């Protein structure tokens, strides 16, 4: 078996890193979208119930338990709304998905360039020059992703996906 050129190994590592970034940010986007619903929906439901309770209060007396429930539900709704707003669950998926798509683009370009090399459509020198351009693009995507939140679970998910990729290839 012949040893692969180092340039191929570097392009392949860049492909794998882009693959990790893609899955990490897609996972974060999905997780944040779920959190947006988890915190937003109860806040809306509580607000509707509170509005109905106060409307009933105006028209007639209600049991003491309902008054206490309404007294605790108001702050609970406010806290849920504050958490949702402070952590910006709505905007996070909108920010993570485009970054994930940029990582996907780089991953596909790496795969394409590796295939071109093995099909003798480009030589090692050309691939090396293209690697410099790919590295610059990868660096730009990483810079764009710096302010975005991902969790260690997103990274763990991405690594599981890489392990699956390695077993297939």
Backbone as JSON Lines, residues from 0, in Angstrom:
{"i":0,"aa":"X","n":[0.85,-1.18,0.0],"ca":[0.0,0.0,0.0],"c":[0.9,1.25,0.0]}
{"i":1,"aa":"X","n":[0.6,2.18,-0.87],"ca":[1.4,3.39,-0.97],"c":[0.92,4.41,0.07]}
{"i":2,"aa":"X","n":[1.89,5.16,0.54],"ca":[1.58,6.18,1.55],"c":[0.97,7.4,0.87]}
{"i":3,"aa":"X","n":[-0.08,7.94,1.48],"ca":[-0.74,9.13,0.93],"c":[0.13,10.36,1.16]}
{"i":4,"aa":"X","n":[0.11,11.29,0.21],"ca":[0.83,12.55,0.42],"c":[0.26,13.31,1.62]}
{"i":5,"aa":"X","n":[1.12,14.06,2.28],"ca":[0.69,14.84,3.45],"c":[-0.4,15.84,3.1]}
{"i":6,"aa":"X","n":[-0.35,16.37,1.9],"ca":[-1.38,17.34,1.48],"c":[-2.76,16.69,1.51]}
{"i":7,"aa":"X","n":[-2.85,15.47,1.06],"ca":[-4.13,14.74,1.1],"c":[-4.59,14.56,2.54]}
{"i":8,"aa":"X","n":[-3.65,14.21,3.41],"ca":[-3.99,14.03,4.83],"c":[-4.5,15.33,5.43]}
{"i":9,"aa":"X","n":[-3.9,16.44,5.07],"ca":[-4.33,17.74,5.61],"c":[-5.71,18.12,5.05]}
{"i":10,"aa":"X","n":[-5.93,17.91,3.78],"ca":[-7.25,18.19,3.19],"c":[-8.3,17.3,3.84]}
{"i":11,"aa":"X","n":[-7.96,16.05,4.07],"ca":[-8.9,15.13,4.72],"c":[-9.2,15.57,6.16]}
{"i":12,"aa":"X","n":[-8.18,16.05,6.88],"ca":[-8.4,16.53,8.25],"c":[-9.28,17.78,8.24]}
{"i":13,"aa":"X","n":[-9.07,18.65,7.27],"ca":[-9.91,19.84,7.13],"c":[-11.35,19.43,6.83]}
{"i":14,"aa":"X","n":[-11.52,18.42,5.99],"ca":[-12.85,17.9,5.69],"c":[-13.53,17.39,6.96]}
{"i":15,"aa":"X","n":[-12.77,16.66,7.76],"ca":[-13.31,16.11,9.0],"c":[-13.66,17.23,10.0]}
{"i":16,"aa":"X","n":[-12.81,18.23,10.09],"ca":[-13.1,19.36,10.98],"c":[-14.35,20.11,10.54]}
{"i":17,"aa":"X","n":[-14.51,20.29,9.24],"ca":[-15.71,20.94,8.72],"c":[-16.94,20.08,9.0]}
{"i":18,"aa":"X","n":[-16.79,18.78,8.9],"ca":[-17.87,17.83,9.2],"c":[-18.3,17.97,10.66]}
{"i":19,"aa":"X","n":[-17.32,18.08,11.55],"ca":[-17.62,18.28,12.98],"c":[-18.34,19.6,13.19]}
{"i":20,"aa":"X","n":[-17.83,20.67,12.59],"ca":[-18.46,21.98,12.73],"c":[-19.88,21.98,12.2]}
{"i":21,"aa":"X","n":[-20.09,21.32,11.08],"ca":[-21.43,21.23,10.49],"c":[-22.4,20.58,11.46]}
{"i":22,"aa":"X","n":[-22.04,19.4,11.95],"ca":[-22.95,18.67,12.84],"c":[-23.1,19.39,14.18]}
{"i":23,"aa":"X","n":[-22.07,20.02,14.65],"ca":[-22.13,20.74,15.93],"c":[-23.13,21.9,15.84]}
{"i":24,"aa":"X","n":[-23.07,22.65,14.76],"ca":[-23.95,23.81,14.64],"c":[-25.37,23.42,14.23]}
{"i":25,"aa":"X","n":[-25.53,22.37,13.43],"ca":[-26.89,21.89,13.16],"c":[-27.54,21.36,14.44]}
{"i":26,"aa":"X","n":[-26.76,20.67,15.26],"ca":[-27.27,20.16,16.53],"c":[-27.65,21.31,17.46]}
{"i":27,"aa":"X","n":[-26.81,22.33,17.52],"ca":[-27.11,23.49,18.37],"c":[-28.37,24.2,17.89]}
{"i":28,"aa":"X","n":[-28.52,24.33,16.59],"ca":[-29.71,24.99,16.04],"c":[-30.98,24.22,16.41]}
{"i":29,"aa":"X","n":[-30.93,22.91,16.28],"ca":[-32.09,22.08,16.63],"c":[-32.4,22.17,18.12]}
{"i":30,"aa":"X","n":[-31.35,22.1,18.93],"ca":[-31.53,22.17,20.39],"c":[-32.13,23.51,20.8]}
{"i":31,"aa":"X","n":[-31.63,24.6,20.23],"ca":[-32.14,25.93,20.58],"c":[-33.58,26.11,20.11]}
{"i":32,"aa":"X","n":[-33.92,25.56,18.98],"ca":[-35.31,25.64,18.5],"c":[-36.24,24.92,19.46]}
{"i":33,"aa":"X","n":[-35.8,23.75,19.96],"ca":[-36.61,23.01,20.93],"c":[-36.75,23.8,22.24]}
{"i":34,"aa":"X","n":[-35.65,24.41,22.7],"ca":[-35.71,25.22,23.92],"c":[-36.62,26.43,23.76]}
{"i":35,"aa":"X","n":[-36.63,26.99,22.56],"ca":[-37.52,28.12,22.29],"c":[-38.97,27.72,22.51]}
{"i":36,"aa":"X","n":[-39.32,26.54,22.03],"ca":[-40.69,26.03,22.22],"c":[-40.92,25.66,23.69]}
{"i":37,"aa":"X","n":[-39.95,25.01,24.31],"ca":[-40.1,24.57,25.71],"c":[-40.32,25.73,26.67]}
{"i":38,"aa":"X","n":[-39.66,26.85,26.43],"ca":[-39.83,28.0,27.31],"c":[-40.93,28.94,26.83]}
{"i":39,"aa":"X","n":[-41.16,29.0,25.54],"ca":[-42.15,29.93,25.0],"c":[-43.57,29.45,25.15]}
{"i":40,"aa":"X","n":[-43.81,28.18,24.86],"ca":[-45.18,27.65,24.92],"c":[-45.77,27.71,26.33]}
{"i":41,"aa":"X","n":[-45.06,27.27,27.36],"ca":[-45.64,27.4,28.7],"c":[-45.91,28.85,29.09]}
{"i":42,"aa":"X","n":[-45.05,29.76,28.7],"ca":[-45.27,31.17,29.02],"c":[-46.56,31.67,28.38]}
{"i":43,"aa":"X","n":[-46.8,31.28,27.15],"ca":[-48.03,31.68,26.46],"c":[-49.25,31.05,27.13]}
{"i":44,"aa":"X","n":[-49.17,29.76,27.44],"ca":[-50.3,29.07,28.08],"c":[-50.6,29.69,29.44]}
{"i":45,"aa":"X","n":[-49.56,29.93,30.22],"ca":[-49.77,30.54,31.54],"c":[-50.4,31.92,31.4]}
{"i":46,"aa":"X","n":[-49.95,32.69,30.44],"ca":[-50.51,34.03,30.23],"c":[-51.98,33.96,29.86]}
{"i":47,"aa":"X","n":[-52.35,33.01,29.02],"ca":[-53.75,32.84,28.62],"c":[-54.59,32.45,29.84]}
{"i":48,"aa":"X","n":[-54.08,31.5,30.64],"ca":[-54.8,31.07,31.84],"c":[-54.95,32.23,32.81]}
{"i":49,"aa":"X","n":[-53.88,33.0,32.99],"ca":[-53.95,34.15,33.9],"c":[-54.97,35.18,33.42]}
{"i":50,"aa":"X","n":[-54.94,35.44,32.12],"ca":[-55.92,36.38,31.56],"c":[-57.34,35.9,31.8]}
{"i":51,"aa":"X","n":[-57.57,34.62,31.61],"ca":[-58.91,34.06,31.85],"c":[-59.27,34.14,33.32]}
{"i":52,"aa":"X","n":[-58.3,33.86,34.21],"ca":[-58.56,33.92,35.65],"c":[-58.92,35.33,36.08]}
{"i":53,"aa":"X","n":[-58.2,36.29,35.6],"ca":[-58.5,37.67,35.98],"c":[-59.83,38.14,35.4]}
{"i":54,"aa":"X","n":[-60.18,37.64,34.24],"ca":[-61.48,37.97,33.68],"c":[-62.6,37.4,34.54]}
{"i":55,"aa":"X","n":[-62.39,36.16,35.04],"ca":[-63.37,35.54,35.93],"c":[-63.44,36.31,37.25]}
{"i":56,"aa":"X","n":[-62.3,36.78,37.76],"ca":[-62.27,37.55,39.0],"c":[-63.14,38.79,38.92]}
{"i":57,"aa":"X","n":[-63.13,39.39,37.76],"ca":[-63.95,40.6,37.58],"c":[-65.42,40.26,37.66]}
{"i":58,"aa":"X","n":[-65.81,39.12,37.11],"ca":[-67.22,38.79,37.05],"c":[-67.77,38.08,38.3]}
{"i":59,"aa":"X","n":[-66.94,37.27,38.99],"ca":[-67.44,36.58,40.19],"c":[-66.26,36.09,41.02]}
{"i":60,"aa":"X","n":[-66.57,35.58,42.17],"ca":[-65.54,35.05,43.08],"c":[-65.11,33.67,42.61]}
{"i":61,"aa":"X","n":[-63.81,33.39,42.8],"ca":[-63.29,32.06,42.49],"c":[-62.66,31.49,43.74]}
{"i":62,"aa":"X","n":[-62.4,30.17,43.79],"ca":[-61.83,29.55,44.98],"c":[-60.43,30.12,45.31]}
{"i":63,"aa":"X","n":[-60.08,30.04,46.58],"ca":[-58.8,30.55,47.06],"c":[-57.63,29.84,46.36]}
{"i":64,"aa":"X","n":[-57.76,28.54,46.11],"ca":[-56.7,27.79,45.44],"c":[-56.4,28.37,44.06]}
{"i":65,"aa":"X","n":[-57.43,28.77,43.35],"ca":[-57.25,29.35,42.01],"c":[-56.54,30.69,42.11]}
{"i":66,"aa":"X","n":[-56.83,31.45,43.18],"ca":[-56.16,32.74,43.36],"c":[-54.67,32.52,43.63]}
{"i":67,"aa":"X","n":[-54.35,31.52,44.48],"ca":[-52.95,31.22,44.77],"c":[-52.23,30.71,43.51]}
{"i":68,"aa":"X","n":[-52.9,29.88,42.76],"ca":[-52.3,29.37,41.52],"c":[-52.0,30.52,40.56]}
{"i":69,"aa":"X","n":[-52.93,31.45,40.46],"ca":[-52.72,32.61,39.6],"c":[-51.59,33.48,40.12]}
{"i":70,"aa":"X","n":[-51.49,33.59,41.45],"ca":[-50.43,34.41,42.04],"c":[-49.04,33.83,41.73]}
{"i":71,"aa":"X","n":[-48.91,32.51,41.69],"ca":[-47.62,31.89,41.36],"c":[-47.4,31.8,39.85]}
{"i":72,"aa":"X","n":[-48.46,31.7,39.1],"ca":[-48.33,31.56,37.65],"c":[-47.82,32.84,37.0]}
{"i":73,"aa":"X","n":[-48.21,33.98,37.52],"ca":[-47.77,35.25,36.94],"c":[-46.25,35.38,36.94]}
{"i":74,"aa":"X","n":[-45.59,35.25,38.08],"ca":[-44.12,35.31,38.08],"c":[-43.48,34.18,37.27]}
{"i":75,"aa":"X","n":[-44.1,32.99,37.29],"ca":[-43.54,31.87,36.52],"c":[-43.54,32.22,35.03]}
{"i":76,"aa":"X","n":[-44.62,32.8,34.56],"ca":[-44.7,33.2,33.17],"c":[-43.66,34.27,32.84]}
{"i":77,"aa":"X","n":[-43.5,35.21,33.77],"ca":[-42.5,36.26,33.56],"c":[-41.09,35.69,33.51]}
{"i":78,"aa":"X","n":[-40.78,34.73,34.4],"ca":[-39.45,34.12,34.42],"c":[-39.2,33.34,33.13]}
{"i":79,"aa":"X","n":[-40.19,32.57,32.68],"ca":[-40.03,31.82,31.43],"c":[-39.8,32.77,30.26]}
{"i":80,"aa":"X","n":[-40.56,33.84,30.21],"ca":[-40.38,34.84,29.15],"c":[-39.01,35.49,29.21]}
{"i":81,"aa":"X","n":[-38.54,35.78,30.44],"ca":[-37.23,36.41,30.6],"c":[-36.12,35.46,30.14]}
{"i":82,"aa":"X","n":[-36.2,34.19,30.54],"ca":[-35.19,33.2,30.14],"c":[-35.16,33.08,28.61]}
{"i":83,"aa":"X","n":[-36.32,32.99,28.02],"ca":[-36.41,32.85,26.56],"c":[-35.81,34.07,25.87]}
{"i":84,"aa":"X","n":[-36.08,35.25,26.39],"ca":[-35.56,36.47,25.79],"c":[-34.06,36.61,26.06]}
{"i":85,"aa":"X","n":[-33.63,36.38,27.29],"ca":[-32.23,36.56,27.66],"c":[-31.33,35.6,26.9]}
{"i":86,"aa":"X","n":[-31.71,34.34,26.8],"ca":[-30.88,33.35,26.12],"c":[-31.09,33.35,24.6]}
{"i":87,"aa":"X","n":[-32.06,34.12,24.14],"ca":[-32.26,34.35,22.71],"c":[-32.43,33.04,21.93]}
{"i":88,"aa":"X","n":[-33.29,32.17,22.42],"ca":[-33.49,30.88,21.8],"c":[-34.02,31.0,20.37]}
{"i":89,"aa":"X","n":[-34.76,32.06,20.07],"ca":[-35.32,32.21,18.73],"c":[-34.25,32.54,17.7]}
{"i":90,"aa":"X","n":[-33.3,33.4,18.07],"ca":[-32.29,33.84,17.11],"c":[-31.17,32.82,16.91]}
{"i":91,"aa":"X","n":[-30.87,32.04,17.92],"ca":[-29.75,31.1,17.85],"c":[-29.85,30.12,16.68]}
{"i":92,"aa":"X","n":[-31.01,29.48,16.46],"ca":[-31.08,28.57,15.3],"c":[-30.88,29.3,13.98]}
{"i":93,"aa":"X","n":[-31.36,30.53,13.91],"ca":[-31.21,31.31,12.69],"c":[-29.75,31.67,12.44]}
{"i":94,"aa":"X","n":[-28.94,31.7,13.49],"ca":[-27.51,32.01,13.35],"c":[-26.67,30.76,13.14]}
{"i":95,"aa":"X","n":[-27.02,29.66,13.8],"ca":[-26.22,28.43,13.71],"c":[-26.39,27.7,12.38]}
{"i":96,"aa":"X","n":[-27.59,27.73,11.81],"ca":[-27.81,26.99,10.56],"c":[-26.96,27.51,9.4]}
{"i":97,"aa":"X","n":[-26.88,28.83,9.18],"ca":[-26.02,29.3,8.08],"c":[-24.54,28.93,8.28]}
{"i":98,"aa":"X","n":[-24.07,28.97,9.53],"ca":[-22.69,28.57,9.8],"c":[-22.51,27.08,9.49]}
{"i":99,"aa":"X","n":[-23.47,26.27,9.9],"ca":[-23.4,24.83,9.61],"c":[-23.38,24.59,8.11]}
{"i":100,"aa":"X","n":[-24.17,25.36,7.37],"ca":[-24.17,25.21,5.91],"c":[-22.84,25.62,5.29]}
{"i":101,"aa":"X","n":[-22.17,26.61,5.88],"ca":[-20.84,27.0,5.38],"c":[-19.82,25.9,5.64]}
{"i":102,"aa":"X","n":[-19.91,25.27,6.81],"ca":[-19.04,24.13,7.09],"c":[-19.31,22.99,6.1]}
{"i":103,"aa":"X","n":[-20.59,22.77,5.8],"ca":[-20.96,21.73,4.84],"c":[-20.35,22.03,3.47]}
{"i":104,"aa":"X","n":[-20.38,23.28,3.08],"ca":[-19.79,23.7,1.8],"c":[-18.29,23.36,1.76]}
{"i":105,"aa":"X","n":[-17.59,23.67,2.83],"ca":[-16.15,23.38,2.89],"c":[-15.91,21.88,2.87]}
{"i":106,"aa":"X","n":[-16.72,21.14,3.61],"ca":[-16.59,19.69,3.64],"c":[-16.74,19.12,2.23]}
{"i":107,"aa":"X","n":[-17.76,19.56,1.52],"ca":[-18.0,19.06,0.16],"c":[-16.86,19.45,-0.79]}
{"i":108,"aa":"X","n":[-16.36,20.67,-0.64],"ca":[-15.23,21.09,-1.48],"c":[-13.99,20.23,-1.22]}
{"i":109,"aa":"X","n":[-13.74,19.91,0.04],"ca":[-12.6,19.04,0.37],"c":[-12.78,17.67,-0.27]}
{"i":110,"aa":"X","n":[-13.96,17.11,-0.16],"ca":[-14.23,15.8,-0.75],"c":[-14.04,15.85,-2.26]}
{"i":111,"aa":"X","n":[-14.53,16.93,-2.86],"ca":[-14.42,17.1,-4.31],"c":[-12.96,17.19,-4.74]}
{"i":112,"aa":"X","n":[-12.17,17.95,-4.01],"ca":[-10.76,18.13,-4.37],"c":[-9.96,16.84,-4.17]}
{"i":113,"aa":"X","n":[-10.28,16.1,-3.12],"ca":[-9.61,14.81,-2.91],"c":[-9.95,13.86,-4.07]}
{"i":114,"aa":"X","n":[-11.22,13.84,-4.46],"ca":[-11.63,12.98,-5.58],"c":[-10.94,13.39,-6.87]}
{"i":115,"aa":"X","n":[-10.81,14.69,-7.11],"ca":[-10.12,15.17,-8.31],"c":[-8.67,14.7,-8.32]}
{"i":116,"aa":"X","n":[-8.03,14.75,-7.15],"ca":[-6.64,14.31,-7.08],"c":[-6.52,12.82,-7.41]}
{"i":117,"aa":"X","n":[-7.37,12.01,-6.79],"ca":[-7.28,10.56,-7.01],"c":[-7.7,10.16,-8.43]}
{"i":118,"aa":"X","n":[-8.5,10.99,-9.08],"ca":[-8.89,10.73,-10.47],"c":[-7.9,11.34,-11.45]}
{"i":119,"aa":"X","n":[-6.79,11.86,-10.92],"ca":[-5.73,12.48,-11.72],"c":[-6.23,13.68,-12.54]}
{"i":120,"aa":"X","n":[-7.21,14.39,-12.0],"ca":[-7.7,15.6,-12.67],"c":[-6.91,16.84,-12.22]}
{"i":121,"aa":"X","n":[-6.3,16.76,-11.04],"ca":[-5.4,17.82,-10.57],"c":[-4.17,17.17,-9.97]}
{"i":122,"aa":"X","n":[-3.06,17.9,-9.98],"ca":[-1.84,17.36,-9.4],"c":[-1.69,17.85,-7.96]}
{"i":123,"aa":"X","n":[-0.68,17.36,-7.28],"ca":[-0.46,17.67,-5.87],"c":[-0.19,19.15,-5.64]}
{"i":124,"aa":"X","n":[0.51,19.78,-6.54],"ca":[0.82,21.21,-6.42],"c":[-0.47,22.04,-6.48]}
{"i":125,"aa":"X","n":[-1.34,21.71,-7.42],"ca":[-2.62,22.42,-7.54],"c":[-3.46,22.19,-6.29]}
{"i":126,"aa":"X","n":[-3.47,20.96,-5.82],"ca":[-4.23,20.65,-4.6],"c":[-3.68,21.44,-3.41]}
{"i":127,"aa":"X","n":[-2.38,21.57,-3.34],"ca":[-1.75,22.34,-2.26],"c":[-2.17,23.81,-2.32]}
{"i":128,"aa":"X","n":[-2.23,24.37,-3.51],"ca":[-2.68,25.76,-3.66],"c":[-4.16,25.89,-3.26]}
{"i":129,"aa":"X","n":[-4.97,24.92,-3.64],"ca":[-6.39,24.95,-3.29],"c":[-6.58,24.77,-1.78]}
{"i":130,"aa":"X","n":[-5.68,24.02,-1.16],"ca":[-5.75,23.84,0.29],"c":[-5.6,25.17,1.02]}
{"i":131,"aa":"X","n":[-4.73,26.02,0.52],"ca":[-4.57,27.35,1.14],"c":[-5.88,28.14,1.09]}
{"i":132,"aa":"X","n":[-6.57,28.08,-0.02],"ca":[-7.86,28.77,-0.17],"c":[-8.91,28.14,0.76]}
{"i":133,"aa":"X","n":[-8.91,26.83,0.84],"ca":[-9.86,26.14,1.74],"c":[-9.6,26.51,3.19]}
{"i":134,"aa":"X","n":[-8.33,26.59,3.57],"ca":[-7.98,26.97,4.95],"c":[-8.45,28.38,5.27]}
{"i":135,"aa":"X","n":[-8.31,29.3,4.33],"ca":[-8.79,30.67,4.54],"c":[-10.31,30.69,4.73]}
{"i":136,"aa":"X","n":[-11.01,29.94,3.9],"ca":[-12.48,29.87,4.05],"c":[-12.87,29.28,5.4]}
{"i":137,"aa":"X","n":[-12.16,28.21,5.79],"ca":[-12.44,27.57,7.08],"c":[-12.19,28.55,8.22]}
{"i":138,"aa":"X","n":[-11.11,29.3,8.14],"ca":[-10.79,30.31,9.15],"c":[-11.9,31.37,9.22]}
{"i":139,"aa":"X","n":[-12.38,31.81,8.07],"ca":[-13.46,32.82,8.05],"c":[-14.74,32.28,8.69]}
{"i":140,"aa":"X","n":[-15.07,31.02,8.41],"ca":[-16.26,30.42,9.01],"c":[-16.09,30.31,10.52]}
{"i":141,"aa":"X","n":[-14.9,29.9,10.97],"ca":[-14.64,29.81,12.41],"c":[-14.78,31.18,13.07]}
{"i":142,"aa":"X","n":[-14.3,32.22,12.42],"ca":[-14.44,33.58,12.96],"c":[-15.91,33.94,13.08]}
{"i":143,"aa":"X","n":[-16.7,33.59,12.07],"ca":[-18.13,33.88,12.11],"c":[-18.88,33.09,13.17]}
{"i":144,"aa":"X","n":[-18.33,31.95,13.56],"ca":[-18.99,31.08,14.54],"c":[-18.59,31.4,15.97]}
{"i":145,"aa":"X","n":[-17.62,32.29,16.16],"ca":[-17.1,32.55,17.51],"c":[-18.17,33.01,18.5]}
{"i":146,"aa":"X","n":[-19.08,33.83,18.09],"ca":[-20.08,34.35,19.01],"c":[-21.29,33.45,19.21]}
{"i":147,"aa":"X","n":[-21.32,32.33,18.53],"ca":[-22.48,31.43,18.62],"c":[-22.29,30.4,19.71]}
{"i":148,"aa":"X","n":[-23.37,30.15,20.44],"ca":[-23.31,29.17,21.52],"c":[-23.53,27.76,20.99]}
{"i":149,"aa":"X","n":[-22.63,26.88,21.4],"ca":[-22.86,25.45,21.23],"c":[-22.55,24.81,22.58]}
{"i":150,"aa":"X","n":[-23.04,23.64,22.78],"ca":[-22.9,22.95,24.05],"c":[-22.0,21.73,23.85]}
{"i":151,"aa":"X","n":[-21.46,21.22,24.94],"ca":[-20.61,20.03,24.83],"c":[-21.4,18.85,24.27]}
{"i":152,"aa":"X","n":[-22.72,18.84,24.47],"ca":[-23.54,17.78,23.88],"c":[-23.57,17.89,22.35]}
{"i":153,"aa":"X","n":[-23.53,19.13,21.84],"ca":[-23.47,19.31,20.39],"c":[-22.17,18.76,19.84]}
{"i":154,"aa":"X","n":[-21.08,19.01,20.57],"ca":[-19.77,18.49,20.15],"c":[-19.75,16.96,20.23]}
{"i":155,"aa":"X","n":[-20.3,16.42,21.31],"ca":[-20.35,14.97,21.46],"c":[-21.16,14.34,20.33]}
{"i":156,"aa":"X","n":[-22.27,14.97,19.95],"ca":[-23.08,14.48,18.84],"c":[-22.25,14.5,17.55]}
{"i":157,"aa":"X","n":[-21.54,15.6,17.33],"ca":[-20.71,15.72,16.12],"c":[-19.64,14.64,16.09]}
{"i":158,"aa":"X","n":[-19.03,14.35,17.22],"ca":[-18.0,13.32,17.27],"c":[-18.58,11.93,17.01]}
{"i":159,"aa":"X","n":[-19.81,11.68,17.49],"ca":[-20.46,10.4,17.18],"c":[-20.68,10.28,15.68]}
{"i":160,"aa":"X","n":[-21.05,11.38,15.04],"ca":[-21.26,11.37,13.6],"c":[-19.95,11.1,12.86]}
{"i":161,"aa":"X","n":[-18.85,11.67,13.36],"ca":[-17.53,11.43,12.76],"c":[-17.16,9.96,12.91]}
{"i":162,"aa":"X","n":[-17.43,9.39,14.07],"ca":[-17.13,7.97,14.28],"c":[-17.93,7.1,13.29]}
{"i":163,"aa":"X","n":[-19.19,7.47,13.07],"ca":[-20.0,6.73,12.11],"c":[-19.43,6.88,10.7]}
{"i":164,"aa":"X","n":[-18.96,8.08,10.38],"ca":[-18.37,8.33,9.06],"c":[-17.12,7.48,8.88]}
{"i":165,"aa":"X","n":[-16.3,7.38,9.92],"ca":[-15.06,6.61,9.84],"c":[-15.33,5.13,9.64]}
{"i":166,"aa":"X","n":[-16.42,4.62,10.24],"ca":[-16.73,3.2,10.1],"c":[-17.25,2.9,8.7]}
{"i":167,"aa":"X","n":[-17.89,3.88,8.06],"ca":[-18.41,3.69,6.71],"c":[-17.3,3.78,5.68]}
{"i":168,"aa":"X","n":[-16.39,4.72,5.86],"ca":[-15.3,4.94,4.87],"c":[-14.19,3.95,5.04]}
